[in-house]
Coordinates of C-alpha atoms in Angstrom, one line a residue:
M222 CA 132.5 111.3 105.8
T223 CA 134.9 114.1 105.2
A224 CA 134.7 117.0 107.6
H225 CA 135.7 119.6 104.9
F226 CA 133.7 119.9 101.7
P227 CA 136.1 120.5 98.9
P228 CA 135.5 123.3 96.4
I229 CA 133.8 120.8 94.1
D230 CA 135.1 117.3 93.9
T231 CA 135.0 114.6 96.5
D232 CA 138.1 112.6 96.9
P233 CA 138.1 109.4 94.9
H234 CA 138.1 106.2 97.0
P235 CA 141.6 104.8 97.3
S236 CA 140.6 101.2 96.8
L237 CA 137.2 101.4 95.0
P238 CA 138.2 103.4 91.9
V239 CA 135.5 102.9 89.3
Y240 CA 132.4 105.2 89.2
S241 CA 129.3 105.3 86.9
A242 CA 126.6 107.8 86.5
G243 CA 124.1 104.9 86.5
N244 CA 120.6 105.9 87.5
F245 CA 121.7 109.5 88.2
G246 CA 121.9 109.8 84.4
E247 CA 118.3 109.0 84.1
V248 CA 116.6 111.2 86.7
A249 CA 119.1 113.8 87.8
P250 CA 120.4 116.8 85.8
D251 CA 123.9 116.2 84.3
R252 CA 125.3 118.7 86.8
I253 CA 124.0 119.6 90.2
S254 CA 124.9 122.4 92.6
P255 CA 126.9 121.9 95.8
V256 CA 123.9 122.4 98.0
S257 CA 121.9 119.9 96.0
W258 CA 124.8 117.4 96.2
S259 CA 124.7 117.8 100.0
L260 CA 121.0 117.0 100.0
V261 CA 121.3 114.1 97.7
G262 CA 124.8 112.5 97.8
T263 CA 125.6 113.0 101.4
P264 CA 122.4 111.6 102.9
M265 CA 122.3 108.8 100.3
E266 CA 125.9 107.9 101.4
R267 CA 124.9 107.8 105.0
A268 CA 121.8 105.7 104.2
T269 CA 123.8 103.1 102.2
R270 CA 126.5 102.9 104.9
R271 CA 123.8 102.3 107.6
L272 CA 122.1 99.6 105.5
A273 CA 125.5 97.9 104.8
A274 CA 126.3 97.9 108.6
R275 CA 122.9 96.5 109.5
C276 CA 123.0 93.7 107.0
F277 CA 126.7 92.9 106.7
G278 CA 128.3 94.3 109.9
E279 CA 130.9 97.0 110.1
R280 CA 133.2 96.4 107.2
P281 CA 136.5 98.3 107.0
W282 CA 136.1 99.0 103.2
A283 CA 132.8 100.7 103.9
Q284 CA 134.1 103.1 106.5
G285 CA 136.6 106.0 106.7
G286 CA 136.7 109.6 105.6
H287 CA 136.0 109.1 101.9
Y288 CA 132.6 108.8 100.2
V289 CA 132.3 105.1 99.6
F290 CA 129.2 104.6 97.5
L291 CA 129.0 107.9 95.8
G292 CA 131.2 110.6 94.2
Y293 CA 130.8 114.1 92.9
F294 CA 133.3 115.2 90.2
A295 CA 133.1 118.5 88.2
C296 CA 129.6 118.9 89.7
K297 CA 128.4 115.6 88.2
P298 CA 127.0 113.0 90.6
Y299 CA 128.2 109.4 90.3
H300 CA 127.6 106.0 92.0
N301 CA 130.7 104.1 93.0
L302 CA 130.4 101.0 90.8
S303 CA 133.3 99.3 92.6
A304 CA 131.5 99.7 95.9
Y305 CA 128.2 98.3 94.6
T306 CA 130.1 95.4 93.0
R307 CA 131.7 94.7 96.4
L308 CA 128.3 94.9 98.0
A309 CA 126.9 92.3 95.6
S310 CA 129.6 89.8 96.7
R311 CA 128.0 89.9 100.2
L312 CA 124.7 88.4 99.2
P313 CA 124.1 84.8 98.2
L314 CA 123.3 84.1 94.5
V315 CA 123.8 87.7 93.6
T316 CA 126.5 88.6 91.1
P317 CA 127.9 92.0 90.1
E318 CA 126.2 91.5 86.7
D319 CA 122.9 91.4 88.5
V320 CA 123.6 94.9 89.9
T321 CA 124.7 96.4 86.6
A322 CA 121.8 95.0 84.7
A323 CA 119.3 96.4 87.3
Y324 CA 120.7 99.9 87.7
F325 CA 123.8 100.5 85.4
E326 CA 122.5 99.8 81.9
G327 CA 124.3 96.5 81.8
T328 CA 127.8 98.1 81.9
R329 CA 130.7 95.8 82.6
P330 CA 131.3 95.6 86.3
P331 CA 134.9 96.3 87.5
R332 CA 137.1 93.5 88.8
L333 CA 137.9 93.6 92.4
G334 CA 140.5 90.9 92.5
R335 CA 139.3 89.1 95.6
A336 CA 137.0 86.2 96.4
R337 CA 133.4 86.4 97.4
E338 CA 132.3 86.3 101.1
G339 CA 132.0 82.9 102.7
A340 CA 128.7 81.1 102.5
L341 CA 127.9 81.7 106.2
R342 CA 128.4 85.4 106.0
Q343 CA 126.3 85.6 102.9
A344 CA 123.5 83.5 104.5
A345 CA 123.5 85.7 107.5
A346 CA 123.0 88.9 105.4
L347 CA 119.9 87.7 103.6
P348 CA 117.4 87.4 106.5
R349 CA 118.6 90.8 107.7
L350 CA 117.8 92.4 104.4
I351 CA 114.4 90.7 104.3
R352 CA 113.7 92.1 107.8
E353 CA 114.6 95.6 106.4
L354 CA 112.1 95.1 103.5
T355 CA 109.3 94.0 105.8
R356 CA 109.6 97.3 107.7
L357 CA 109.2 99.4 104.6
G358 CA 105.4 99.7 104.6
P359 CA 105.0 101.1 108.2
E360 CA 108.1 103.3 107.7
L361 CA 106.7 104.9 104.5
R362 CA 103.3 105.5 106.1
R363 CA 105.1 107.3 109.0
L364 CA 107.2 109.3 106.5
E365 CA 104.2 110.3 104.5
E366 CA 102.6 111.9 107.6
E367 CA 105.8 113.6 108.6
T368 CA 106.4 115.0 105.1
A369 CA 102.9 116.3 105.0
D370 CA 103.4 118.0 108.3
L371 CA 106.7 119.5 107.0
E372 CA 105.0 120.9 103.9
L373 CA 102.4 122.5 106.0
L374 CA 105.0 124.0 108.3
A375 CA 107.0 125.3 105.3
R376 CA 103.9 126.8 103.7
T377 CA 103.2 128.8 106.9
A378 CA 106.9 129.8 107.3
V379 CA 107.2 131.0 103.7
S380 CA 103.9 133.0 103.9
L381 CA 105.0 134.7 107.2
G382 CA 108.6 135.2 106.1
G383 CA 110.1 135.1 109.6
E384 CA 113.7 133.8 110.0
A385 CA 112.9 131.7 113.1
G386 CA 110.1 129.8 111.3
L387 CA 112.2 129.2 108.2
V388 CA 115.1 127.9 110.3
E389 CA 112.7 125.6 112.1
V390 CA 111.7 124.1 108.8
L391 CA 115.3 123.3 107.9
T392 CA 115.9 121.7 111.3
R393 CA 112.7 119.6 111.0
A394 CA 113.5 118.6 107.5
A395 CA 116.9 117.0 108.3
P396 CA 115.7 113.7 109.9
V397 CA 112.8 113.4 107.5
L398 CA 115.2 113.6 104.5
D399 CA 117.6 111.1 106.1
D400 CA 114.8 108.6 106.8
A401 CA 113.3 109.0 103.3
W402 CA 116.7 108.3 101.7
D403 CA 117.1 105.3 104.0
A404 CA 113.8 103.8 102.9
H405 CA 114.8 104.4 99.2
I406 CA 118.1 102.7 99.6
V407 CA 116.5 99.7 101.3
A408 CA 114.0 99.2 98.5
T409 CA 116.5 99.8 95.8
T410 CA 119.0 97.3 97.3
G411 CA 116.3 94.7 98.0
L412 CA 115.1 94.6 94.4
V413 CA 118.3 93.0 93.2
P414 CA 118.3 89.8 95.3
L415 CA 114.6 89.6 95.1
G416 CA 114.8 89.6 91.3
V417 CA 117.5 87.0 91.3
V418 CA 115.4 84.7 93.6
Q419 CA 112.4 85.2 91.4
R420 CA 114.2 84.4 88.2
R421 CA 115.6 81.2 89.6
V422 CA 112.3 80.0 91.1
N423 CA 110.2 81.0 88.1
G424 CA 112.7 79.3 85.8
L425 CA 111.9 76.0 87.6
I426 CA 108.1 76.3 87.9
V427 CA 106.8 78.8 85.3
P428 CA 106.8 77.9 81.6
H429 CA 108.5 80.5 79.4
A430 CA 109.5 82.3 82.6
E431 CA 111.7 84.9 80.9
A432 CA 108.8 86.2 78.8
V433 CA 106.2 85.8 81.5
T434 CA 108.0 87.3 84.6
P435 CA 107.8 90.9 83.4
W436 CA 104.0 90.6 83.1
L437 CA 103.8 89.2 86.7
N438 CA 105.9 92.1 88.2
R439 CA 103.6 94.9 87.2
P440 CA 102.8 97.1 90.2
A441 CA 99.1 97.7 90.8
E442 CA 99.5 101.4 91.5
L443 CA 102.4 103.9 91.9
V444 CA 102.4 107.2 93.7
W445 CA 103.2 109.5 90.8
E446 CA 99.8 109.8 89.1
R447 CA 98.1 110.6 92.4
L448 CA 100.6 113.4 93.1
H449 CA 99.5 115.2 89.9
A450 CA 96.2 115.9 91.6
F451 CA 97.9 118.0 94.4
T452 CA 100.0 120.7 92.8
G453 CA 99.1 123.8 94.8
D454 CA 101.4 126.0 96.9
L455 CA 103.8 123.5 98.7
A456 CA 101.3 120.8 98.0
P457 CA 102.6 117.2 97.7
G458 CA 102.8 117.3 93.9
E459 CA 104.2 120.8 93.4
F460 CA 107.7 119.4 92.9
L461 CA 106.6 117.6 89.7
G462 CA 107.1 120.8 87.7
T463 CA 110.7 121.2 89.0
S464 CA 114.1 119.6 88.4
F465 CA 114.6 116.3 90.2
Y466 CA 117.5 116.6 92.6
E467 CA 118.3 120.3 91.8
V468 CA 117.0 122.8 94.4
A469 CA 118.7 125.8 92.7
E470 CA 117.2 125.3 89.3
D471 CA 116.4 129.0 88.8
R472 CA 120.0 130.1 89.3
E473 CA 122.8 130.0 86.8
P474 CA 124.5 127.8 85.8
W475 CA 122.1 125.1 87.2
S476 CA 119.1 126.3 85.2
R477 CA 120.9 125.0 82.0
F478 CA 120.7 121.4 83.2
G479 CA 117.3 121.0 84.7
A480 CA 114.6 122.3 82.3
R481 CA 111.3 120.5 82.9
R482 CA 107.7 121.0 81.8
R483 CA 104.4 120.4 83.2
A484 CA 102.1 117.7 81.8
E485 CA 98.6 116.9 82.9
P486 CA 97.6 113.2 83.5
A487 CA 95.4 111.6 80.9
A488 CA 91.8 110.9 81.8
D489 CA 91.8 107.8 79.6
R490 CA 94.6 105.5 78.6
P491 CA 94.9 104.0 75.2
G492 CA 93.3 100.6 74.8
T493 CA 96.5 98.5 74.7
D494 CA 95.6 96.0 77.5
P495 CA 95.1 92.5 76.1
V496 CA 91.7 90.8 76.5
V497 CA 93.3 88.2 78.7
D498 CA 96.0 89.3 81.1
P499 CA 99.1 87.3 80.3
A500 CA 100.0 87.2 84.0
E501 CA 96.7 85.8 85.0
A502 CA 96.8 83.3 82.1
A503 CA 100.4 82.2 83.1
L504 CA 99.5 81.7 86.7
G505 CA 96.2 79.9 85.8
M506 CA 98.2 77.2 84.0
L507 CA 100.2 76.3 87.1
G508 CA 99.2 73.9 89.8
P509 CA 97.9 75.4 93.1
G510 CA 101.3 75.2 94.9
R511 CA 103.3 76.7 92.1
R512 CA 100.7 79.3 91.5
R513 CA 100.8 80.5 95.1
L514 CA 104.6 80.6 95.1
A515 CA 104.9 82.5 91.8
G516 CA 102.1 84.9 92.7
A517 CA 103.7 85.6 96.1
L518 CA 107.1 86.4 94.6
A519 CA 105.4 88.7 92.0
R520 CA 103.5 90.5 94.7
V521 CA 106.7 91.1 96.8
M522 CA 108.5 92.4 93.7
A523 CA 105.7 94.7 92.7
E524 CA 105.3 96.0 96.3
T525 CA 109.0 96.7 96.6
M526 CA 109.0 98.5 93.3
A527 CA 106.1 100.6 94.5
S528 CA 107.9 101.3 97.8
R529 CA 111.0 102.4 95.9
E530 CA 108.9 104.9 93.9
H531 CA 107.0 106.1 97.0
S532 CA 110.3 106.7 98.9
K533 CA 111.7 108.6 95.9
S534 CA 108.6 110.8 95.8
L535 CA 109.1 111.6 99.5
V536 CA 112.7 112.5 98.9
M537 CA 111.6 114.9 96.1
R538 CA 109.0 116.5 98.3
V539 CA 111.5 117.2 101.1
L540 CA 114.0 118.6 98.5
H541 CA 111.2 120.8 97.2
V542 CA 110.7 122.2 100.7
H543 CA 114.4 123.2 100.7
R544 CA 113.9 124.7 97.2
R545 CA 111.2 127.0 98.5
V546 CA 112.7 127.8 101.9
L547 CA 116.4 128.5 101.1
P548 CA 115.9 131.5 98.9
E549 CA 113.7 133.0 101.6
L550 CA 116.3 132.4 104.3
A551 CA 119.1 134.0 102.1
R552 CA 117.3 137.3 102.4
H553 CA 117.7 137.2 106.2
W554 CA 121.4 136.3 106.2
P555 CA 124.6 138.1 105.0
L556 CA 124.4 136.0 101.8
D557 CA 123.8 137.1 98.3
D558 CA 120.9 135.3 96.6
A559 CA 123.3 133.9 94.0
D560 CA 125.6 132.4 96.7
W561 CA 123.5 130.0 98.7
P562 CA 123.6 127.2 96.1
Y563 CA 127.4 127.0 96.7
L564 CA 127.1 126.2 100.4
T565 CA 126.2 122.8 101.8
I566 CA 123.0 122.2 103.7
E567 CA 125.0 121.6 106.9
E568 CA 126.7 125.0 106.4
L569 CA 123.3 126.7 105.7
R570 CA 121.8 125.3 108.9
R571 CA 124.6 126.9 110.9
L572 CA 124.9 130.1 109.0
H573 CA 122.7 132.2 111.3
R574 CA 125.2 131.3 114.1
A575 CA 128.4 131.4 112.1
P576 CA 128.0 134.0 109.3
G577 CA 131.6 133.6 108.3
L578 CA 130.7 130.4 106.5
A579 CA 129.2 132.5 103.7
G580 CA 132.8 133.3 102.6
R581 CA 133.2 129.8 101.3
A582 CA 130.7 130.4 98.5
A583 CA 133.0 132.5 96.3
E584 CA 135.7 129.8 95.9
R585 CA 133.2 127.1 95.0
A586 CA 131.3 129.4 92.6
A587 CA 134.5 130.0 90.7
A588 CA 135.3 126.3 90.7
C589 CA 131.8 125.3 89.5
A590 CA 131.9 127.9 86.7
A591 CA 135.1 126.3 85.4
A592 CA 133.8 122.8 85.7
V593 CA 130.3 122.7 84.4
D594 CA 131.3 123.1 80.7
A595 CA 133.9 120.4 80.8
P596 CA 132.6 117.1 79.2
M597 CA 132.3 114.4 81.8
P598 CA 132.0 110.7 80.8
E599 CA 129.4 108.2 82.2
R600 CA 132.2 106.1 83.6
L601 CA 135.2 107.2 85.6
D602 CA 138.2 105.1 86.5
F603 CA 140.8 106.3 89.0
S604 CA 142.7 103.1 89.2
G605 CA 145.7 104.6 87.4
G606 CA 145.9 107.5 89.8
G607 CA 144.2 110.0 87.6
R608 CA 140.8 110.7 86.1
R609 CA 140.1 108.4 83.2
G610 CA 136.7 108.0 81.7
R611 CA 134.7 106.8 78.8
D612 CA 131.1 107.0 77.6
A613 CA 129.7 103.4 77.7
A614 CA 126.7 103.4 75.4
P615 CA 124.6 100.2 75.7
A616 CA 125.1 97.7 72.8
A617 CA 121.4 96.9 72.5
G618 CA 118.2 98.0 74.1
S619 CA 116.5 96.1 76.9
G620 CA 112.8 95.2 77.1
V621 CA 111.6 96.3 80.5
S622 CA 107.8 96.3 80.2
P623 CA 106.3 93.6 78.0
G624 CA 104.0 93.9 75.0
R625 CA 104.4 94.7 71.3
V626 CA 103.1 97.9 69.7
T627 CA 103.5 99.7 66.4
G628 CA 103.1 103.5 66.4
V629 CA 104.3 107.0 65.5
V630 CA 107.4 108.4 67.1
V631 CA 106.7 111.5 69.2
R632 CA 109.3 113.5 71.2
P633 CA 108.6 115.7 74.1
P634 CA 107.9 118.5 74.6
A635 CA 107.1 119.9 71.1
D636 CA 105.3 117.0 69.5
E637 CA 101.6 116.6 69.8
I638 CA 100.1 113.1 70.4
P639 CA 98.5 112.0 67.1
A640 CA 94.9 111.0 67.2
G641 CA 93.6 107.7 65.7
R642 CA 96.8 105.6 66.1
P643 CA 99.2 104.7 68.9
A644 CA 102.1 107.0 69.6
I645 CA 105.5 105.9 70.9
L646 CA 107.3 108.3 73.2
V647 CA 111.0 108.5 72.3
C648 CA 113.5 110.4 74.6
E649 CA 117.0 110.2 76.0
S650 CA 115.8 109.5 79.5
A651 CA 112.5 109.9 81.4
D652 CA 111.6 110.6 85.0
A653 CA 108.4 110.9 86.9
D654 CA 107.2 113.7 84.7
A655 CA 106.7 111.0 82.0
A656 CA 103.9 109.5 84.2
P657 CA 101.1 111.6 82.7
L658 CA 102.5 111.1 79.2
L659 CA 102.4 107.3 79.6
G660 CA 98.6 107.6 79.8
L661 CA 98.7 109.1 76.3
V662 CA 101.1 106.9 74.4
G663 CA 101.2 103.2 73.5
G664 CA 104.9 102.6 74.1
V665 CA 108.2 104.1 75.2
V666 CA 111.8 104.0 73.9
T667 CA 114.6 105.7 75.8
G668 CA 118.3 106.0 75.2
R669 CA 119.1 105.6 78.9
G670 CA 117.7 103.2 81.5
S671 CA 117.9 99.8 83.1
A672 CA 115.7 96.9 84.2
M673 CA 114.9 98.5 87.5
S674 CA 115.1 102.2 86.5
H675 CA 112.4 104.7 87.1
I676 CA 110.8 104.7 83.6
A677 CA 110.8 100.8 83.6
I678 CA 108.7 100.7 86.7
L679 CA 106.4 103.5 85.5
A680 CA 105.8 101.7 82.2
R681 CA 104.9 98.4 83.9
E682 CA 102.4 100.2 86.1
H683 CA 100.8 101.8 83.0
R684 CA 100.9 98.5 81.1
V685 CA 102.8 100.3 78.3
P686 CA 105.5 98.3 76.3
A687 CA 108.9 99.9 77.0
V688 CA 112.5 99.5 75.7
V689 CA 115.3 101.3 77.5
G690 CA 119.0 101.8 76.7
H691 CA 118.2 101.7 72.9
P692 CA 121.4 102.9 71.1
G693 CA 119.5 104.2 68.2
A694 CA 117.0 106.3 70.1
A695 CA 118.6 109.6 69.1
A696 CA 118.2 108.7 65.4
L697 CA 114.4 108.1 65.6
R698 CA 112.6 111.1 64.2
P699 CA 109.1 112.4 64.9
G700 CA 106.7 110.9 62.4
D701 CA 108.7 107.6 62.0
V702 CA 106.6 104.5 62.4
I703 CA 108.3 101.9 64.6
T704 CA 107.5 98.6 66.2
I705 CA 108.8 97.9 69.6
D706 CA 108.8 94.7 71.6
G707 CA 109.0 95.3 75.4
T708 CA 109.9 91.7 76.1
T709 CA 112.9 91.2 73.7
G710 CA 114.0 94.9 73.5
E711 CA 113.7 94.9 69.7
V712 CA 112.9 98.2 67.9
H713 CA 112.1 98.1 64.2
A714 CA 111.9 101.3 62.3
E715 CA 109.5 101.4 59.3
T716 CA 108.9 104.1 56.8
A717 CA 108.2 107.7 57.9
F718 CA 104.5 108.4 58.6
T719 CA 103.4 111.2 56.3
G720 CA 99.8 111.5 57.1

């Protein structure tokens, strides 16, 4: 890691030059403040390096002073697509295309110009990753308790307003945030090889595996809907009304990128479930041995998806603690309320002992003001020594939650859900705030998203057909009648609904 945080940009990696917004483009604001980057990018980088070391050993390409797996350019967060492509070559059966299909909207992976790891090295990594996945359950239970304790401590500290109590919250939050990101990276990484294994096995033992597997992988329950029941002062679900990943959302210019709205969960879901569950029907047609194998793989996939969402919710809760505590602390320090978003969390934790750190805010504020209005592409390529980019829109949508539905297009937040016929939610991207809306609609179409993206997992849990990465999503108007197929990714627009 770099010892000095630049005014804005991180240094591009010298040998891993291709970056992609990837899943950041789905759940994060287009630009985030330096303090938010230090709470998101820096601990995510540490967590990914730790997992790579535990599974693959200390690799020279994954070390050094540069950010390896992430980047931050003109206040926009990126994943290093070259690094994730390199990581894919360390696992048996996994290809770079599996990674990009899962998390990067199927974009073309960069060429690295070197062979894959040897078979023995690959084989050694797989059981290590499986061991990491088996530890997720107990680790998430521990983190749930520690996060709840942290929220209680923060609630007390904010109500009392004392500097010592607020500093203690920041100190206690640091290891919880690191561990929550660690759990999230383990689950996110593990879903790719698990998906590859499941596709190969199901292709051998399950008839029509490509169409049936998405039905099998529906998680029984995710954490998001439960959180909507706890939205009081620094309660577990209070963050749902805030911007994911941005802790300075009320300050300019960051408020321009993180507008969100509250939505209450639906008491009843639309009756879109089939009379016979296709997953149960498909398993029922298999012999006992094949049924157990296919069912076990589906349970592991569904549980890992749920663990990924649970770990993400814990990260968001700890970030929300910072969102509430940092403005209170700024009142105690020689720091203007508009300046704290331009310091890193490491600097803020030391500010009461080293007040001179506050002087760094002005330079970064000026750099951010010049950067946030500059257009930034979804893909950056530094291989030519400079910053080259392009917006890589998906060529076709991907079906990520099976089922077929015809309904009326609605767009948040202005459109009301029509009564008497299914509605199809259409938006550019969707995060956890879509969870209550999924209880009101019969289908989802987004312009952004991948097979393992956030909205895909939410839609599977709600048993709502979903198509992500649809290139024509922006052209669909409220009132249009469309038919979507969450298995094939097809979206057919019909005539406009006029009443």
